[in-house]
Amino acid sequence: MNIENTIKDQINQVIEKEYCLKDFKFQIEEPKDKIYGDYTTNAAMLLAKKRKSDPIKIGNEIIDKLNKAKKKKSVQLSEYFSKIRVVKPGFINFYLADDFLKNELAHILDNGDEYGRTNEGNGRTIVVDYSAPNIAKKMHVGHLRSTIIGSSICRVYSFLGYRVIGDNHLGDWGTQFGKIIFMYKRKYGEVIKDDMTVGEMESMYVDFHKKEKIDLGFAGKARAELKKLQNKDKFNYRLWQLFCKISISEFKKIYKVLDVDFDLWRGESFYNDMLQEVVEAALNGRIAKRSEGAVVIPLKKYGLPDFLIQKSDEAFLYSTTDLATIKYRHEKYNPIKNIYVVASQQELYFKQLFKTSELLGLSSNEEMIHVKFGLILGANGRKMSTREGEVADLWDIINEGISKAKKLMTKKNPDLTGDGLESAAAIVAIGAIKYNDLSQNRLTDVKFDWDKMLALESGSAPYLQYTYVRIKSIFSRIGFEFDSLQKNIDLSLLGRSNEMILIRDLVRFPGIVKRVLSEHRLNLITIYLEELAKDFHNFYENSSVLRSEKNLAVARLGLLKAVARIMKNGLFLLGIDTPDRM
Ligand code: ARG
């Protein structure tokens, strides 16, 4: 259950009833130091400020009412807490009761992987626009970040009962196609070559830009090819379809390895027929104006540069497509949130886009959210980009990770060989790549440092995966089936402080997951899982499971099973798998 929600609801009821304030806003937090309780709230302080009264007095009044309310309400706060008290300067601290904690533990064991799953989203729709690589170009590390973060965001929303539509808004239209088609025809003439690779398409593009400087005719010829494509010239159109097909099938290979899929694949080209209408509506509504033949949205009033939506040669842009996309998604899916997982470099662009969409009334009540992120840097701290010649091919990165993970595991566990080793290495390497991304502050640049990413001691996916594997191996050593341990566990035998620390960790999980949604910070989950792992290792080093009396051993195994479950669940929300051995 979500204890924070319960505390919040009950305090709100008291405030509404006793102080006649509806939807009073306050925070519930988990104090770092447990002497301040498991949860703490500033409700009394905020309320006292509003009423110009003494926070301690208000705090005591609230506690009194909470305790009285218990008799009538089906949810009884006093069953959860051994103590609720107010301390200077007016925080109300809540201390979870041992019996409640043990009940929750039983609940985790019964519910298995469902613990923390709620239906609070109530089926409302969230659109997540993520990954979105560009056709005829290799997927690069920026898209990798978007893919990892976006798919984890989708998992968290689904877990909380939302209907999630993950949309891969591929860059499959635009001026680059004129250039590539032109270069293609120079090389192969008018034949369809279906064994092209994305790498080759990308070099044609790079080559074009080199040669364009020397041969001034290039630009015009590329434009002519683009025009033909736009007018659906048969050959150019087929060629474009071929580029899309080949690129998408290469992207899909990467998605497969990353265990990512999408509900929709609507690339930019899908919106082509809707662009004219968007521009006309903007002009008719006097939101846009003509400026030297181009169409722009003046945004100076809002502290933003003007937003170009049609060029003077009548061409549409990335922005026009995004506006049409917003309109389409609104009409088709009516989402409550539109989330764009795109690099911070596009921050200004999204501000302009969201403002324009608001002015045009395209999205009405939807929340528009840009979930931005920093760059991925090489271990040397420099940008991994094609321009500097430091080509970061995603396959090279993935394969390097797998071979390093293999080395590491062979050292640690020489018995692991063959297919078992292969599959565990892939799980560990992909986990490490994802974790490296998700465990850091989204806005800072992320370094690709394999030594850190594969460190078994802390702060990495393998560290958490290893915790899971270690628990499972305790079961097999003792000869207990992990999956069937369930009944006849006497949890009342637990109560030592290191056991209670672990149970306290476990019951925090639902609240942590819920908190992710407010700022889309997935590192809340990674921080939590690392604490859980650390407390597990502490527990295990200081208490014996194998050598304790039978019933106590079983109770402790129950506790460890719950730890393993939550670990697996948490990693699942990050898109990270857990091997059975490593
Ligand atoms: N294809 C774009 C790029 O590589 C990202 C698209 C992001 N999504 C969007 N709706 N603009 O930069």
XYZ file of C-alpha atoms and ligand atoms in Angstrom:
594
model
C 0.000 0.000 0.000
C 1.026 3.590 -0.387
C 1.436 4.925 3.129
C 2.203 8.462 2.026
C -1.098 8.673 0.196
C -2.934 7.417 3.241
C -1.306 9.953 5.546
C -2.048 12.688 3.059
C -5.687 11.721 2.677
C -6.297 11.516 6.363
C -4.618 14.816 7.149
C -6.589 16.408 4.362
C -9.815 15.097 5.809
C -8.955 16.530 9.209
C -8.004 19.894 7.739
C -11.124 20.036 5.655
C -13.373 19.139 8.528
C -11.749 21.072 11.358
C -10.337 24.068 9.537
C -12.670 24.271 6.553
C -9.871 24.219 3.967
C -10.262 22.084 0.893
C -7.215 20.603 -0.917
C -4.715 22.161 1.425
C -1.205 21.657 0.008
C 1.628 20.290 2.122
C 4.513 17.854 1.783
C 5.182 14.410 3.132
C 8.806 13.386 3.244
C 10.975 10.560 4.446
C 13.459 11.966 6.954
C 17.056 10.938 6.286
C 17.533 10.175 9.949
C 15.018 7.691 11.287
C 14.951 9.319 14.734
C 12.590 11.769 13.053
C 10.284 8.953 12.099
C 9.544 7.147 8.845
C 7.532 10.026 7.453
C 7.296 13.663 8.332
C 5.005 16.443 7.212
C 5.076 20.225 7.265
C 1.256 20.416 7.252
C 0.991 21.899 10.764
C 3.582 24.555 9.999
C 1.888 25.658 6.795
C -1.500 25.677 8.424
C -0.226 27.630 11.436
C 1.272 30.224 9.119
C -2.013 30.660 7.338
C -3.940 30.984 10.587
C -1.223 32.958 12.382
C -1.189 30.385 15.115
C 1.347 28.201 16.941
C 2.521 25.257 14.791
C 3.077 23.006 17.820
C -0.463 23.628 18.990
C -1.903 22.995 15.517
C 0.278 19.891 15.209
C -1.109 18.466 18.414
C -4.640 19.268 17.324
C -4.118 17.422 14.055
C -2.648 14.386 15.831
C -5.555 14.379 18.245
C -8.075 14.454 15.410
C -6.192 11.766 13.481
C -6.337 9.522 16.541
C -10.027 10.182 17.034
C -10.825 9.659 13.379
C -9.450 6.155 13.647
C -12.543 4.878 15.368
C -14.837 5.694 12.511
C -12.637 5.254 9.495
C -11.948 1.921 7.915
C -8.273 2.843 7.573
C -6.885 3.331 11.016
C -3.715 5.330 11.164
C -2.980 4.110 14.662
C -2.615 0.621 13.268
C 0.201 1.777 11.068
C 2.100 3.860 13.547
C 3.537 3.162 16.942
C 3.950 6.872 17.517
C 2.912 10.148 15.936
C 4.331 13.289 17.474
C 4.977 16.897 16.798
C 8.460 18.385 17.216
C 9.887 21.879 16.902
C 9.431 23.902 14.768
C 6.206 22.063 13.982
C 6.918 18.915 11.983
C 4.627 15.988 12.594
C 6.635 12.754 12.609
C 5.179 9.325 12.004
C 6.814 6.117 13.242
C 5.712 2.879 11.603
C 4.653 0.116 13.974
C 6.461 -3.219 13.830
C 3.233 -5.152 13.419
C 2.213 -3.060 10.495
C 5.628 -3.556 8.900
C 5.385 -7.297 9.250
C 1.906 -7.289 7.793
C 3.235 -5.436 4.792
C 6.006 -7.971 4.460
C 3.411 -10.737 4.357
C 1.601 -8.731 1.758
C 4.741 -8.437 -0.408
C 5.216 -12.184 -0.205
C 1.597 -12.783 -1.217
C 1.493 -10.196 -3.946
C 4.799 -10.976 -5.488
C 5.540 -8.743 -8.386
C 2.435 -6.674 -7.925
C 3.550 -4.882 -4.780
C 3.440 -1.161 -5.473
C 1.325 -1.500 -8.596
C -1.719 0.770 -8.371
C -4.544 1.922 -10.495
C -4.202 5.573 -9.687
C -3.775 6.426 -13.351
C -7.237 5.036 -13.883
C -6.534 4.323 -17.523
C -5.873 7.954 -18.397
C -3.587 8.347 -21.371
C 0.030 9.449 -21.417
C 1.874 9.880 -24.717
C 5.622 9.397 -24.475
C 7.597 10.577 -27.496
C 11.012 8.955 -27.258
C 13.982 7.489 -29.104
C 13.116 9.055 -32.494
C 16.318 8.408 -34.450
C 16.668 9.703 -37.977
C 16.310 7.599 -41.110
C 19.495 7.151 -43.135
C 21.615 8.059 -40.125
C 22.980 5.770 -37.466
C 21.256 5.847 -34.150
C 23.629 7.724 -31.859
C 24.234 7.958 -28.143
C 21.755 10.823 -27.754
C 18.999 8.595 -29.094
C 20.270 5.851 -26.821
C 19.656 8.084 -23.791
C 16.203 9.006 -25.007
C 15.414 5.341 -25.594
C 16.552 4.244 -22.151
C 14.888 7.066 -20.238
C 11.720 7.028 -22.322
C 11.096 3.332 -22.020
C 11.602 3.410 -18.271
C 9.138 6.302 -17.967
C 6.615 4.224 -19.910
C 7.080 1.310 -17.527
C 6.548 3.470 -14.461
C 3.345 5.034 -15.811
C 1.976 1.626 -16.790
C 2.780 0.284 -13.334
C 0.640 3.058 -11.889
C -2.354 2.289 -14.031
C -2.008 4.759 -16.882
C -2.619 3.886 -20.495
C 0.744 4.568 -22.057
C 1.368 5.237 -25.726
C 5.056 5.133 -26.530
C 5.537 6.751 -29.912
C 8.706 6.596 -31.977
C 8.606 9.916 -33.852
C 11.219 8.941 -36.435
C 12.986 11.651 -38.402
C 11.907 10.250 -41.739
C 11.306 13.400 -43.750
C 13.211 16.541 -44.637
C 15.887 18.097 -46.800
C 18.459 15.384 -46.097
C 16.596 13.033 -48.423
C 17.162 15.262 -51.437
C 20.876 15.113 -50.721
C 21.049 11.371 -50.215
C 18.916 10.588 -53.271
C 21.119 12.819 -55.380
C 24.298 11.108 -54.144
C 22.709 7.699 -54.533
C 21.831 8.311 -58.159
C 25.348 9.546 -58.889
C 26.677 6.291 -57.534
C 24.139 3.683 -58.633
C 21.920 5.375 -61.190
C 18.258 4.460 -61.355
C 18.395 1.007 -59.781
C 17.058 -0.120 -56.441
C 19.828 -1.564 -54.314
C 18.295 -3.258 -51.347
C 21.517 -4.343 -49.692
C 22.429 -0.805 -48.602
C 23.346 -0.200 -44.990
C 22.549 2.781 -42.827
C 26.281 3.422 -42.577
C 26.456 3.815 -46.348
C 23.499 6.189 -46.415
C 25.125 8.259 -43.734
C 28.397 8.481 -45.628
C 26.545 9.659 -48.707
C 25.186 12.479 -46.643
C 28.584 13.368 -45.185
C 30.127 13.123 -48.645
C 27.515 15.463 -50.047
C 28.478 18.161 -47.570
C 32.147 17.826 -48.449
C 31.571 17.994 -52.197
C 28.929 20.702 -52.033
C 31.637 23.185 -51.092
C 33.562 22.447 -54.251
C 30.766 21.896 -56.748
C 28.249 24.687 -56.391
C 25.704 22.834 -58.527
C 25.164 20.197 -55.837
C 22.768 22.146 -53.658
C 20.367 22.900 -56.525
C 20.394 19.310 -57.734
C 19.641 17.987 -54.259
C 16.765 20.436 -53.986
C 15.380 19.202 -57.291
C 15.494 15.598 -56.041
C 13.728 16.651 -52.876
C 10.984 18.370 -54.855
C 10.521 15.208 -56.884
C 10.233 13.185 -53.710
C 7.690 15.604 -52.292
C 5.672 15.280 -55.480
C 5.775 11.514 -55.043
C 7.923 10.832 -58.095
C 7.817 7.065 -58.437
C 11.509 6.254 -58.260
C 12.450 8.785 -55.616
C 9.545 7.697 -53.478
C 10.548 4.047 -53.741
C 14.085 4.928 -52.843
C 12.910 6.846 -49.791
C 10.807 3.855 -48.746
C 13.857 1.667 -49.103
C 15.935 3.979 -46.901
C 13.198 3.855 -44.281
C 12.854 0.100 -44.421
C 16.566 -0.571 -44.066
C 17.036 1.982 -41.290
C 14.049 0.780 -39.306
C 15.167 -2.804 -39.485
C 18.600 -1.781 -38.158
C 16.987 0.240 -35.380
C 14.813 -2.702 -34.472
C 17.856 -4.856 -33.891
C 19.079 -2.373 -31.330
C 15.652 -2.136 -29.694
C 15.550 -5.883 -29.428
C 18.844 -6.024 -27.582
C 17.717 -3.167 -25.362
C 14.342 -4.848 -24.766
C 12.425 -1.768 -25.820
C 9.280 -1.578 -27.895
C 6.854 1.028 -29.034
C 3.102 1.220 -29.319
C 3.341 3.481 -32.333
C 5.788 4.248 -35.088
C 4.585 7.532 -36.489
C 7.488 9.238 -38.176
C 7.468 12.861 -39.290
C 6.308 11.906 -42.782
C 3.011 10.650 -41.389
C 1.945 14.252 -40.775
C 2.778 15.657 -44.213
C -0.793 16.167 -45.303
C -1.700 18.036 -42.142
C 0.973 20.726 -42.297
C -0.695 23.191 -44.659
C -3.761 23.207 -42.480
C -1.759 23.987 -39.332
C -0.111 26.978 -40.997
C -3.391 28.265 -42.379
C -5.118 27.969 -39.034
C -2.288 29.883 -37.399
C -2.560 32.640 -40.013
C -6.345 32.784 -39.919
C -6.376 32.913 -36.155
C -3.852 35.774 -36.309
C -1.448 33.826 -34.155
C 1.090 33.689 -36.997
C 2.234 36.456 -39.289
C 4.028 36.660 -42.589
C 7.535 37.956 -42.467
C 9.522 38.302 -45.704
C 7.533 35.498 -47.249
C 7.982 33.136 -44.320
C 5.398 32.373 -41.637
C 6.402 32.960 -38.019
C 4.768 32.945 -34.623
C 5.786 36.090 -32.731
C 6.749 35.003 -29.216
C 8.746 38.031 -27.987
C 5.976 38.901 -25.530
C 6.629 35.617 -23.828
C 10.352 36.129 -23.660
C 11.034 33.700 -26.506
C 12.413 34.145 -30.015
C 9.904 34.046 -32.873
C 9.039 30.543 -34.059
C 9.373 29.746 -37.752
C 6.699 27.394 -39.102
C 7.026 27.846 -42.859
C 10.005 29.015 -44.870
C 9.804 31.617 -47.613
C 10.152 28.845 -50.230
C 6.990 27.378 -48.701
C 8.798 24.436 -47.164
C 7.553 23.193 -43.830
C 9.809 22.447 -40.907
C 10.407 20.157 -37.955
C 8.286 22.639 -35.971
C 5.309 22.446 -38.332
C 5.355 18.676 -38.049
C 5.478 18.819 -34.279
C 2.462 21.134 -34.205
C 0.507 18.777 -36.440
C 1.591 15.888 -34.227
C 0.231 17.591 -31.126
C -3.079 18.189 -32.866
C -3.256 14.626 -34.109
C -2.413 13.099 -30.745
C -4.961 15.302 -29.049
C -7.737 14.305 -31.423
C -6.846 10.663 -31.534
C -5.717 9.867 -27.983
C -6.741 12.808 -25.818
C -3.797 12.352 -23.445
C -3.492 14.088 -20.081
C 0.254 14.425 -20.611
C 2.489 14.680 -23.647
C 6.010 13.769 -22.659
C 8.974 14.435 -24.956
C 12.178 12.678 -24.026
C 14.666 14.729 -26.007
C 18.175 16.123 -25.309
C 18.578 19.444 -23.501
C 19.904 21.020 -26.691
C 16.300 21.292 -27.844
C 15.121 23.024 -24.689
C 14.420 26.391 -26.309
C 12.722 24.714 -29.234
C 10.287 22.889 -26.968
C 9.513 26.065 -25.053
C 8.575 27.724 -28.340
C 6.636 24.684 -29.471
C 4.610 24.400 -26.269
C 3.841 28.127 -26.230
C 2.737 28.027 -29.848
C 0.590 24.984 -29.263
C -1.069 26.776 -26.367
C -1.716 29.892 -28.475
C -3.204 27.769 -31.232
C -5.322 25.859 -28.713
C -4.042 22.544 -30.070
C -3.511 20.770 -26.825
C -6.133 22.400 -24.566
C -5.736 20.847 -21.130
C -2.836 18.537 -21.768
C 0.304 18.977 -19.787
C 3.269 19.354 -22.152
C 6.494 18.119 -20.635
C 10.013 18.176 -22.023
C 11.998 15.523 -20.170
C 15.448 16.725 -21.118
C 18.849 15.208 -20.574
C 22.547 15.976 -20.953
C 25.101 14.492 -23.313
C 26.893 11.188 -23.151
C 30.629 11.709 -22.920
C 33.460 9.308 -23.554
C 35.521 8.129 -20.586
C 37.900 10.976 -21.471
C 35.125 13.478 -20.717
C 34.834 14.596 -24.337
C 31.732 14.565 -26.438
C 31.203 11.345 -28.398
C 30.344 12.784 -31.773
C 30.898 12.067 -35.426
C 32.299 15.496 -36.232
C 35.312 15.039 -34.006
C 35.950 11.728 -35.641
C 35.156 9.937 -32.407
C 32.398 7.831 -33.864
C 30.419 6.150 -31.148
C 28.783 3.240 -32.846
C 26.128 1.765 -30.603
C 27.045 -1.781 -31.561
C 30.666 -1.174 -30.602
C 29.514 0.099 -27.242
C 27.198 -2.846 -26.655
C 29.756 -5.444 -27.744
C 32.489 -3.894 -25.661
C 30.176 -4.080 -22.651
C 29.370 -7.718 -23.263
C 32.975 -8.771 -23.550
C 33.935 -6.854 -20.413
C 31.028 -8.364 -18.511
C 32.110 -11.829 -19.615
C 35.640 -11.284 -18.355
C 34.353 -10.030 -15.041
C 32.039 -12.968 -14.506
C 34.528 -15.605 -15.542
C 36.813 -14.244 -12.862
C 34.111 -14.160 -10.229
C 32.372 -17.401 -11.077
C 34.510 -19.761 -13.205
C 31.714 -22.352 -13.211
C 29.595 -20.149 -15.389
C 30.327 -21.034 -19.009
C 28.709 -21.523 -22.414
C 25.197 -20.235 -23.018
C 24.683 -19.366 -19.370
C 27.690 -17.064 -19.526
C 26.641 -15.549 -22.847
C 23.161 -14.682 -21.726
C 24.208 -13.418 -18.289
C 26.890 -11.224 -19.904
C 24.345 -9.636 -22.205
C 21.947 -8.977 -19.323
C 24.726 -7.473 -17.228
C 26.151 -5.296 -20.008
C 22.802 -3.907 -21.145
C 21.857 -3.401 -17.508
C 25.094 -1.514 -16.928
C 24.499 0.779 -19.905
C 20.974 1.563 -18.811
C 21.859 1.986 -15.178
C 24.708 4.345 -15.958
C 22.174 6.566 -17.613
C 19.257 6.279 -15.220
C 21.192 6.498 -11.980
C 22.560 9.952 -12.620
C 20.892 13.306 -12.540
C 19.184 13.467 -15.907
C 20.386 16.963 -16.632
C 24.074 16.369 -16.197
C 26.291 14.827 -18.834
C 26.877 11.121 -18.426
C 30.288 9.519 -18.772
C 30.818 6.135 -20.301
C 33.280 4.611 -17.893
C 33.118 0.834 -18.018
C 35.091 0.317 -14.814
C 32.482 2.202 -12.859
C 29.587 0.818 -14.837
C 30.577 -2.749 -14.054
C 31.755 -2.232 -10.469
C 30.353 -5.001 -8.322
C 30.780 -3.085 -5.073
C 28.197 -0.338 -5.491
C 26.483 2.133 -7.781
C 25.987 -0.114 -10.786
C 23.468 -2.505 -12.320
C 25.686 -5.545 -11.699
C 25.837 -4.615 -8.005
C 22.042 -4.798 -7.804
C 21.758 -7.809 -10.071
C 24.338 -9.517 -7.915
C 22.235 -8.840 -4.817
C 19.381 -10.686 -6.455
C 21.593 -13.572 -7.549
C 23.153 -13.817 -4.099
C 19.745 -14.154 -2.446
C 18.752 -16.834 -4.892
C 21.941 -18.725 -4.217
C 21.233 -18.659 -0.471
C 18.011 -20.468 -1.260
C 19.656 -23.111 -3.333
C 22.421 -23.673 -0.808
C 19.873 -24.284 1.889
C 17.813 -26.466 -0.411
C 14.704 -24.284 -0.493
C 12.664 -23.549 -3.612
C 12.620 -19.778 -4.083
C 9.264 -19.789 -5.801
C 7.430 -22.098 -3.459
C 8.502 -20.602 -0.126
C 5.315 -18.922 0.952
C 3.156 -20.651 3.508
C 3.781 -21.278 7.191
C 6.250 -18.481 7.577
C 6.083 -17.124 11.086
C 7.002 -13.507 10.474
C 6.463 -12.683 14.126
C 9.881 -14.199 14.733
C 11.435 -11.211 13.009
C 12.081 -8.077 14.997
C 15.818 -7.521 15.363
C 16.917 -4.115 14.289
C 18.685 -5.191 11.088
C 15.591 -7.146 10.059
C 13.326 -4.192 10.733
C 15.644 -1.914 8.748
C 15.177 -4.162 5.735
C 11.398 -4.344 6.127
C 11.248 -0.556 6.443
C 13.150 -0.312 3.165
C 10.715 -2.644 1.453
C 7.566 -0.770 2.370
C 9.013 2.452 0.963
C 8.958 1.052 -2.561
C 5.417 2.113 -3.615
C 5.995 5.668 -2.422
C 9.300 5.906 -4.290
C 7.746 4.740 -7.552
C 4.952 7.230 -7.246
C 7.369 10.044 -6.560
C 9.152 9.400 -9.868
C 6.242 10.896 -11.756
C 6.467 14.373 -10.344
C 9.835 15.170 -11.924
C 10.479 12.103 -14.032
C 13.586 11.385 -12.023
C 14.372 7.729 -12.384
C 17.358 8.022 -10.113
C 14.930 8.044 -7.189
C 14.511 4.357 -7.931
C 18.232 3.693 -8.330
C 19.069 5.506 -5.079
C 16.417 3.459 -3.333
C 17.614 0.138 -4.757
C 21.181 0.876 -3.754
C 20.070 1.511 -0.181
C 18.103 -1.703 -0.183
C 21.110 -3.621 -1.508
C 23.424 -2.077 1.047
C 21.069 -2.935 3.908
C 20.726 -6.466 2.602
C 24.486 -6.999 2.489
C 24.782 -5.585 6.016
C 22.072 -7.879 7.215
C 23.564 -10.893 5.573
C 27.037 -10.265 6.897
C 25.767 -9.983 10.445
C 23.004 -12.556 10.683
C 23.086 -16.115 9.673
C 20.227 -17.617 7.773
C 21.813 -20.985 7.244
C 22.716 -21.529 10.849
C 19.659 -20.153 12.608
C 16.941 -22.257 14.161
C 14.594 -23.724 11.523
C 11.566 -21.420 11.946
C 13.692 -18.332 12.232
C 15.650 -19.423 9.167
C 12.409 -19.713 7.221
C 11.225 -16.312 8.409
C 14.526 -14.783 7.355
C 14.320 -16.493 4.008
C 10.885 -14.910 3.630
C 12.428 -11.539 4.289
C 15.174 -12.175 1.752
C 12.712 -13.370 -0.822
C 10.821 -10.107 -0.425
C 14.079 -8.197 -0.885
C 14.803 -10.133 -4.068
C 11.303 -9.513 -5.367
C 11.422 -5.775 -4.818
C 14.902 -5.644 -6.301
C 13.675 -7.394 -9.417
C 10.617 -5.170 -9.601
C 12.599 -1.995 -9.215
C 15.059 -3.099 -11.885
C 12.166 -4.052 -14.129
C 10.853 -0.479 -13.953
C 14.265 0.666 -15.116
C 14.112 -1.803 -17.992
C 16.872 -3.904 -16.446
C 16.677 -7.672 -16.377
C 18.088 -9.945 -13.672
C 20.084 -13.087 -14.471
C 19.633 -16.159 -12.296
C 23.357 -16.670 -12.062
C 26.318 -14.426 -12.620
N 14.545 13.062 -34.585
C 14.827 14.110 -33.655
C 16.323 14.220 -33.440
O 17.053 13.292 -33.705
C 14.162 13.918 -32.338
C 12.663 14.003 -32.358
C 12.071 14.257 -31.028
N 10.646 14.292 -31.027
C 9.877 15.297 -31.464
N 8.586 15.166 -31.464
N 10.416 16.422 -31.886
O 16.801 15.233 -32.967
